[in-house]
CSV table of C-alpha atoms and ligand atoms in Angstrom, one decimal:
chain,number,residue,atom,x,y,z
A,1277,MET,CA,-24.9,-34.3,-24.8
A,1278,ASN,CA,-21.9,-33.0,-26.5
A,1279,ALA,CA,-19.5,-35.4,-28.3
A,1280,SER,CA,-16.1,-35.0,-29.9
A,1281,PHE,CA,-13.5,-37.2,-31.5
A,1282,LYS,CA,-10.8,-38.2,-29.0
A,1283,CYS,CA,-8.4,-40.6,-30.8
A,1284,SER,CA,-7.9,-43.6,-33.0
A,1285,SER,CA,-6.0,-46.7,-31.7
A,1286,ALA,CA,-4.5,-49.6,-33.6
A,1287,LYS,CA,-3.7,-51.5,-30.4
A,1288,LEU,CA,-4.6,-51.6,-26.8
A,1289,SER,CA,-1.6,-49.7,-25.6
A,1290,GLN,CA,-2.9,-46.7,-27.5
A,1291,LEU,CA,-6.3,-46.5,-25.8
A,1292,PRO,CA,-7.0,-43.5,-23.6
A,1293,ASP,CA,-5.8,-44.1,-20.0
A,1294,ASP,CA,-8.0,-41.5,-18.2
A,1295,GLY,CA,-10.2,-44.2,-16.6
A,1296,LEU,CA,-13.4,-43.1,-18.3
A,1297,ARG,CA,-15.9,-46.0,-19.1
A,1298,GLU,CA,-16.4,-47.1,-22.6
A,1299,ILE,CA,-19.5,-48.2,-24.4
A,1300,ALA,CA,-18.6,-49.8,-27.7
A,1301,LEU,CA,-20.4,-50.7,-31.0
A,1302,ILE,CA,-19.5,-53.9,-32.8
A,1303,GLY,CA,-21.0,-55.8,-35.7
A,1304,ARG,CA,-20.5,-56.9,-39.3
A,1305,SER,CA,-19.0,-54.5,-41.7
A,1306,ASN,CA,-21.6,-52.1,-43.2
A,1307,VAL,CA,-24.2,-52.9,-40.5
A,1308,GLY,CA,-24.3,-49.2,-39.5
A,1309,LYS,CA,-22.0,-48.7,-36.5
A,1310,SER,CA,-20.5,-45.4,-37.6
A,1311,SER,CA,-23.9,-44.1,-38.7
A,1312,LEU,CA,-25.3,-45.0,-35.2
A,1313,ILE,CA,-22.4,-43.0,-33.5
A,1314,ASN,CA,-23.5,-40.0,-35.6
A,1315,LEU,CA,-27.2,-40.6,-34.7
A,1316,LEU,CA,-26.5,-40.9,-31.0
A,1317,THR,CA,-24.3,-37.9,-30.8
A,1318,GLY,CA,-26.5,-35.8,-33.2
A,1319,LYS,CA,-23.4,-35.0,-35.3
A,1320,ALA,CA,-23.9,-36.1,-38.9
A,1321,ALA,CA,-20.2,-36.3,-39.8
A,1322,LEU,CA,-18.5,-37.3,-36.5
A,1323,ALA,CA,-17.7,-40.9,-37.5
A,1324,LYS,CA,-16.9,-41.7,-41.1
A,1325,VAL,CA,-19.6,-43.6,-42.9
A,1326,SER,CA,-19.2,-45.5,-46.2
A,1327,ALA,CA,-21.4,-47.6,-48.5
A,1328,THR,CA,-18.3,-49.8,-49.0
A,1329,PRO,CA,-17.7,-52.4,-46.2
A,1330,GLY,CA,-14.5,-52.1,-44.2
A,1331,LYS,CA,-14.5,-48.3,-43.7
A,1332,THR,CA,-13.6,-48.3,-40.0
A,1333,ARG,CA,-10.2,-49.8,-39.6
A,1334,LEU,CA,-9.2,-48.6,-36.1
A,1335,ILE,CA,-10.7,-48.3,-32.7
A,1336,ASN,CA,-12.2,-44.8,-32.6
A,1337,HIS,CA,-13.0,-43.1,-29.3
A,1338,PHE,CA,-15.6,-40.3,-29.1
A,1339,LEU,CA,-15.7,-38.4,-25.8
A,1340,VAL,CA,-19.2,-37.7,-24.6
A,1341,ASN,CA,-19.8,-34.8,-22.2
A,1342,GLU,CA,-23.1,-35.0,-20.3
A,1343,PRO,CA,-24.9,-31.9,-19.1
A,1344,ASP,CA,-24.3,-33.0,-15.5
A,1345,GLY,CA,-20.5,-33.0,-16.1
A,1346,SER,CA,-20.0,-36.7,-16.4
A,1347,LYS,CA,-17.9,-38.1,-19.2
A,1348,TRP,CA,-17.7,-41.4,-21.0
A,1349,TYR,CA,-16.5,-42.8,-24.3
A,1350,LEU,CA,-18.6,-44.1,-27.2
A,1351,VAL,CA,-16.3,-46.4,-29.2
A,1352,ASP,CA,-16.6,-47.3,-32.9
A,1353,LEU,CA,-14.9,-50.6,-33.8
A,1354,PRO,CA,-14.0,-52.0,-37.2
A,1355,GLY,CA,-16.6,-54.4,-38.6
A,1356,TYR,CA,-16.1,-58.2,-38.8
A,1357,GLY,CA,-17.1,-60.7,-41.4
A,1358,TYR,CA,-15.7,-58.8,-44.3
A,1359,ALA,CA,-13.6,-60.9,-46.8
A,1360,ARG,CA,-12.2,-63.1,-44.0
A,1361,ALA,CA,-12.1,-66.7,-45.0
A,1362,SER,CA,-10.0,-68.2,-42.3
A,1363,LYS,CA,-11.5,-70.3,-39.6
A,1364,SER,CA,-9.3,-69.0,-36.8
A,1365,GLU,CA,-11.2,-66.8,-34.4
A,1366,LYS,CA,-8.5,-64.1,-34.5
A,1367,GLU,CA,-8.8,-63.9,-38.3
A,1368,LYS,CA,-12.6,-64.3,-38.5
A,1369,PHE,CA,-13.0,-61.4,-36.0
A,1370,ALA,CA,-9.9,-59.3,-36.7
A,1371,ARG,CA,-7.3,-59.4,-34.0
A,1372,ILE,CA,-7.9,-55.7,-33.1
A,1373,ILE,CA,-11.6,-56.6,-32.3
A,1374,VAL,CA,-10.8,-59.6,-30.2
A,1375,ASP,CA,-8.0,-57.8,-28.4
A,1376,TYR,CA,-10.3,-54.9,-27.6
A,1377,ILE,CA,-13.3,-56.9,-26.4
A,1378,THR,CA,-11.2,-59.2,-24.3
A,1379,GLY,CA,-8.6,-56.8,-23.0
A,1380,ALA,CA,-9.8,-53.2,-22.9
A,1381,PRO,CA,-9.7,-52.3,-19.2
A,1382,GLN,CA,-12.4,-49.7,-19.4
A,1383,LEU,CA,-14.9,-51.5,-21.7
A,1384,HIS,CA,-18.1,-51.3,-19.7
A,1385,TYR,CA,-20.7,-52.6,-22.2
A,1386,LEU,CA,-20.9,-53.7,-25.8
A,1387,PHE,CA,-23.7,-53.3,-28.3
A,1388,VAL,CA,-23.7,-55.9,-31.1
A,1389,LEU,CA,-25.3,-54.3,-34.1
A,1390,VAL,CA,-27.4,-56.6,-36.3
A,1391,ASP,CA,-29.1,-55.8,-39.6
A,1392,SER,CA,-32.8,-55.9,-38.9
A,1393,ARG,CA,-33.6,-57.0,-42.4
A,1394,LEU,CA,-31.6,-60.2,-42.4
A,1395,GLU,CA,-32.3,-63.6,-41.0
A,1396,PRO,CA,-29.9,-64.5,-38.2
A,1397,GLN,CA,-26.3,-64.7,-39.7
A,1398,LYS,CA,-23.9,-67.4,-38.6
A,1399,ILE,CA,-21.1,-64.9,-38.0
A,1400,ASP,CA,-23.2,-62.8,-35.6
A,1401,LEU,CA,-24.4,-65.8,-33.7
A,1402,GLU,CA,-20.8,-67.0,-33.4
A,1403,PHE,CA,-19.7,-63.6,-32.2
A,1404,ILE,CA,-22.5,-63.5,-29.6
A,1405,THR,CA,-21.5,-67.0,-28.5
A,1406,MET,CA,-17.9,-65.8,-28.0
A,1407,LEU,CA,-19.2,-63.0,-25.8
A,1408,GLY,CA,-21.2,-65.4,-23.7
A,1409,GLU,CA,-18.2,-67.7,-23.3
A,1410,ARG,CA,-16.1,-64.8,-22.1
A,1411,GLY,CA,-18.8,-63.3,-19.9
A,1412,ILE,CA,-18.8,-60.0,-21.7
A,1413,PRO,CA,-22.0,-58.0,-21.1
A,1414,PHE,CA,-23.8,-57.0,-24.3
A,1415,GLY,CA,-27.1,-55.9,-25.8
A,1416,ILE,CA,-28.3,-56.2,-29.4
A,1417,ILE,CA,-29.2,-53.2,-31.6
A,1418,PHE,CA,-31.2,-54.0,-34.7
A,1419,THR,CA,-30.2,-51.4,-37.4
A,1420,LYS,CA,-31.7,-50.1,-40.6
A,1421,SER,CA,-35.3,-50.6,-39.5
A,1422,ASP,CA,-36.4,-48.1,-42.2
A,1423,LYS,CA,-35.7,-50.8,-44.8
A,1424,GLN,CA,-38.9,-52.6,-44.1
A,1425,SER,CA,-42.2,-52.3,-42.3
A,1426,VAL,CA,-42.6,-52.1,-38.5
A,1427,ASP,CA,-44.3,-55.5,-38.6
A,1428,LYS,CA,-41.5,-57.1,-40.6
A,1429,THR,CA,-38.9,-55.7,-38.2
A,1430,ALA,CA,-40.9,-57.0,-35.2
A,1431,SER,CA,-41.2,-60.5,-36.7
A,1432,ASN,CA,-37.5,-60.6,-37.6
A,1433,ILE,CA,-36.6,-59.6,-34.0
A,1434,ALA,CA,-38.9,-62.3,-32.6
A,1435,ARG,CA,-37.2,-64.9,-34.9
A,1436,TYR,CA,-33.8,-63.7,-33.6
A,1437,GLY,CA,-35.0,-64.2,-30.1
A,1438,ARG,CA,-36.2,-67.7,-30.7
A,1439,ILE,CA,-32.8,-68.6,-32.2
A,1440,LEU,CA,-30.9,-67.1,-29.3
A,1441,LEU,CA,-33.2,-69.0,-26.8
A,1442,GLU,CA,-32.0,-72.3,-28.4
A,1443,THR,CA,-28.6,-71.6,-26.7
A,1444,TRP,CA,-29.2,-68.9,-24.1
A,1445,GLU,CA,-31.4,-69.1,-21.0
A,1446,GLN,CA,-32.3,-65.4,-21.2
A,1447,LEU,CA,-32.5,-62.9,-24.0
A,1448,PRO,CA,-30.1,-59.9,-24.0
A,1449,PRO,CA,-31.5,-56.4,-24.1
A,1450,MET,CA,-32.7,-55.7,-27.6
A,1451,LEU,CA,-33.2,-52.2,-29.2
A,1452,VAL,CA,-34.1,-51.0,-32.7
A,1453,THR,CA,-32.7,-48.0,-34.6
A,1454,SER,CA,-32.8,-46.3,-38.0
A,1455,SER,CA,-30.0,-43.9,-38.6
A,1456,ALA,CA,-31.6,-42.9,-41.9
A,1457,LYS,CA,-34.9,-42.0,-40.3
A,1458,LYS,CA,-33.2,-40.8,-37.0
A,1459,GLN,CA,-35.1,-43.3,-34.9
A,1460,GLY,CA,-34.2,-45.1,-31.7
A,1461,ALA,CA,-31.5,-42.8,-30.4
A,1462,GLU,CA,-33.5,-41.8,-27.2
A,1463,GLN,CA,-34.0,-45.4,-26.3
A,1464,VAL,CA,-30.4,-46.3,-26.7
A,1465,LEU,CA,-29.2,-43.3,-24.8
A,1466,GLU,CA,-31.6,-43.9,-22.0
A,1467,PHE,CA,-30.4,-47.5,-21.8
A,1468,ILE,CA,-26.8,-46.3,-21.7
A,1469,GLY,CA,-27.7,-43.9,-19.0
A,1470,LYS,CA,-29.0,-46.8,-16.9
A,1471,ILE,CA,-25.9,-48.8,-17.5
A,1472,LEU,CA,-23.6,-46.0,-16.5
A,1473,GLY,CA,-26.1,-45.1,-13.7
B,2289,GTP,P1,-17.7,-50.5,-41.3
B,2289,GTP,O1,-17.0,-49.3,-40.7
B,2289,GTP,O2,-17.3,-50.8,-42.7
B,2289,GTP,O3,-17.6,-51.7,-40.5
B,2289,GTP,O4,-19.3,-50.2,-41.5
B,2289,GTP,P2,-20.3,-49.5,-40.4
B,2289,GTP,O5,-20.9,-50.6,-39.6
B,2289,GTP,O6,-19.6,-48.5,-39.6
B,2289,GTP,O7,-21.4,-48.9,-41.4
B,2289,GTP,P3,-21.7,-47.4,-41.8
B,2289,GTP,O8,-22.2,-46.7,-40.6
B,2289,GTP,O9,-20.5,-46.9,-42.5
B,2289,GTP,O10,-22.9,-47.6,-42.8
B,2289,GTP,C1,-22.8,-48.5,-43.9
B,2289,GTP,C2,-23.8,-48.1,-45.0
B,2289,GTP,O11,-25.1,-48.3,-44.5
B,2289,GTP,C3,-23.8,-46.6,-45.4
B,2289,GTP,O12,-24.1,-46.6,-46.8
B,2289,GTP,C4,-24.9,-46.0,-44.5
B,2289,GTP,O13,-25.4,-44.9,-45.1
B,2289,GTP,C5,-25.9,-47.2,-44.5
B,2289,GTP,N1,-26.7,-47.1,-43.3
B,2289,GTP,C6,-26.3,-47.1,-42.0
B,2289,GTP,N2,-27.3,-47.0,-41.1
B,2289,GTP,C7,-28.5,-47.0,-41.9
B,2289,GTP,C8,-29.9,-47.0,-41.6
B,2289,GTP,O14,-30.3,-47.0,-40.4
B,2289,GTP,N3,-30.7,-47.1,-42.6
B,2289,GTP,C9,-30.3,-47.1,-43.9
B,2289,GTP,N4,-31.2,-47.2,-44.9
B,2289,GTP,N5,-29.0,-47.1,-44.3
B,2289,GTP,C10,-28.1,-47.1,-43.3
B,2290,MG,MG1,-17.7,-47.9,-39.5
């Protein structure tokens, strides 16, 4: 594939209006969304990465050109859960995020990124619950798998599944990546290929 930066949007009215479908990445600040954009596109500096949480502030669209001529957007969203104390949903998950996931006309599928090292975090589970309530289709990508052993990643994911099954009838699709070790991109791209089918 060949990918390039298309535009940054601060509100829905600024999104591209060319009708192309959008696959978006969401998750806590610092979970590795922008790094995953770079891994998937094979371009190390396409999306801006930072060790400081809160780097991505706008909705960033990256145009993907497939060899067969088809086009779609990979969308990098700002992170949630960073220095937001309020209980209101719009402030917990910044307004721009909620506006996008509930109102973007071309949003086709959402990947919720979760740090594979951590035990299930309340804010992620709340976000996932919100997606369920609104009927927004999503999968989970467990990031930073290089930070621990393969076995530890597997047991953390199994634990995640058990917690989700307390409230969900069925588990969402779950994938594993490491941007540092450049692992998991093929599986994610193959999955996206099926979704866009
Ligand atoms: P915000 O834009 O602030 O919401 O963060 P983000 O989710 O886009 O995270 P970003 O890609 O900027 O990465 C945050 C930090 O985690 C950076 O220091 C990355 O180098 C690091 N990081 C991202 N992915 C991985 C990974 O797979 N493995 C390791 N070890 N570090 C990673
Ligand atoms: Mg980012």
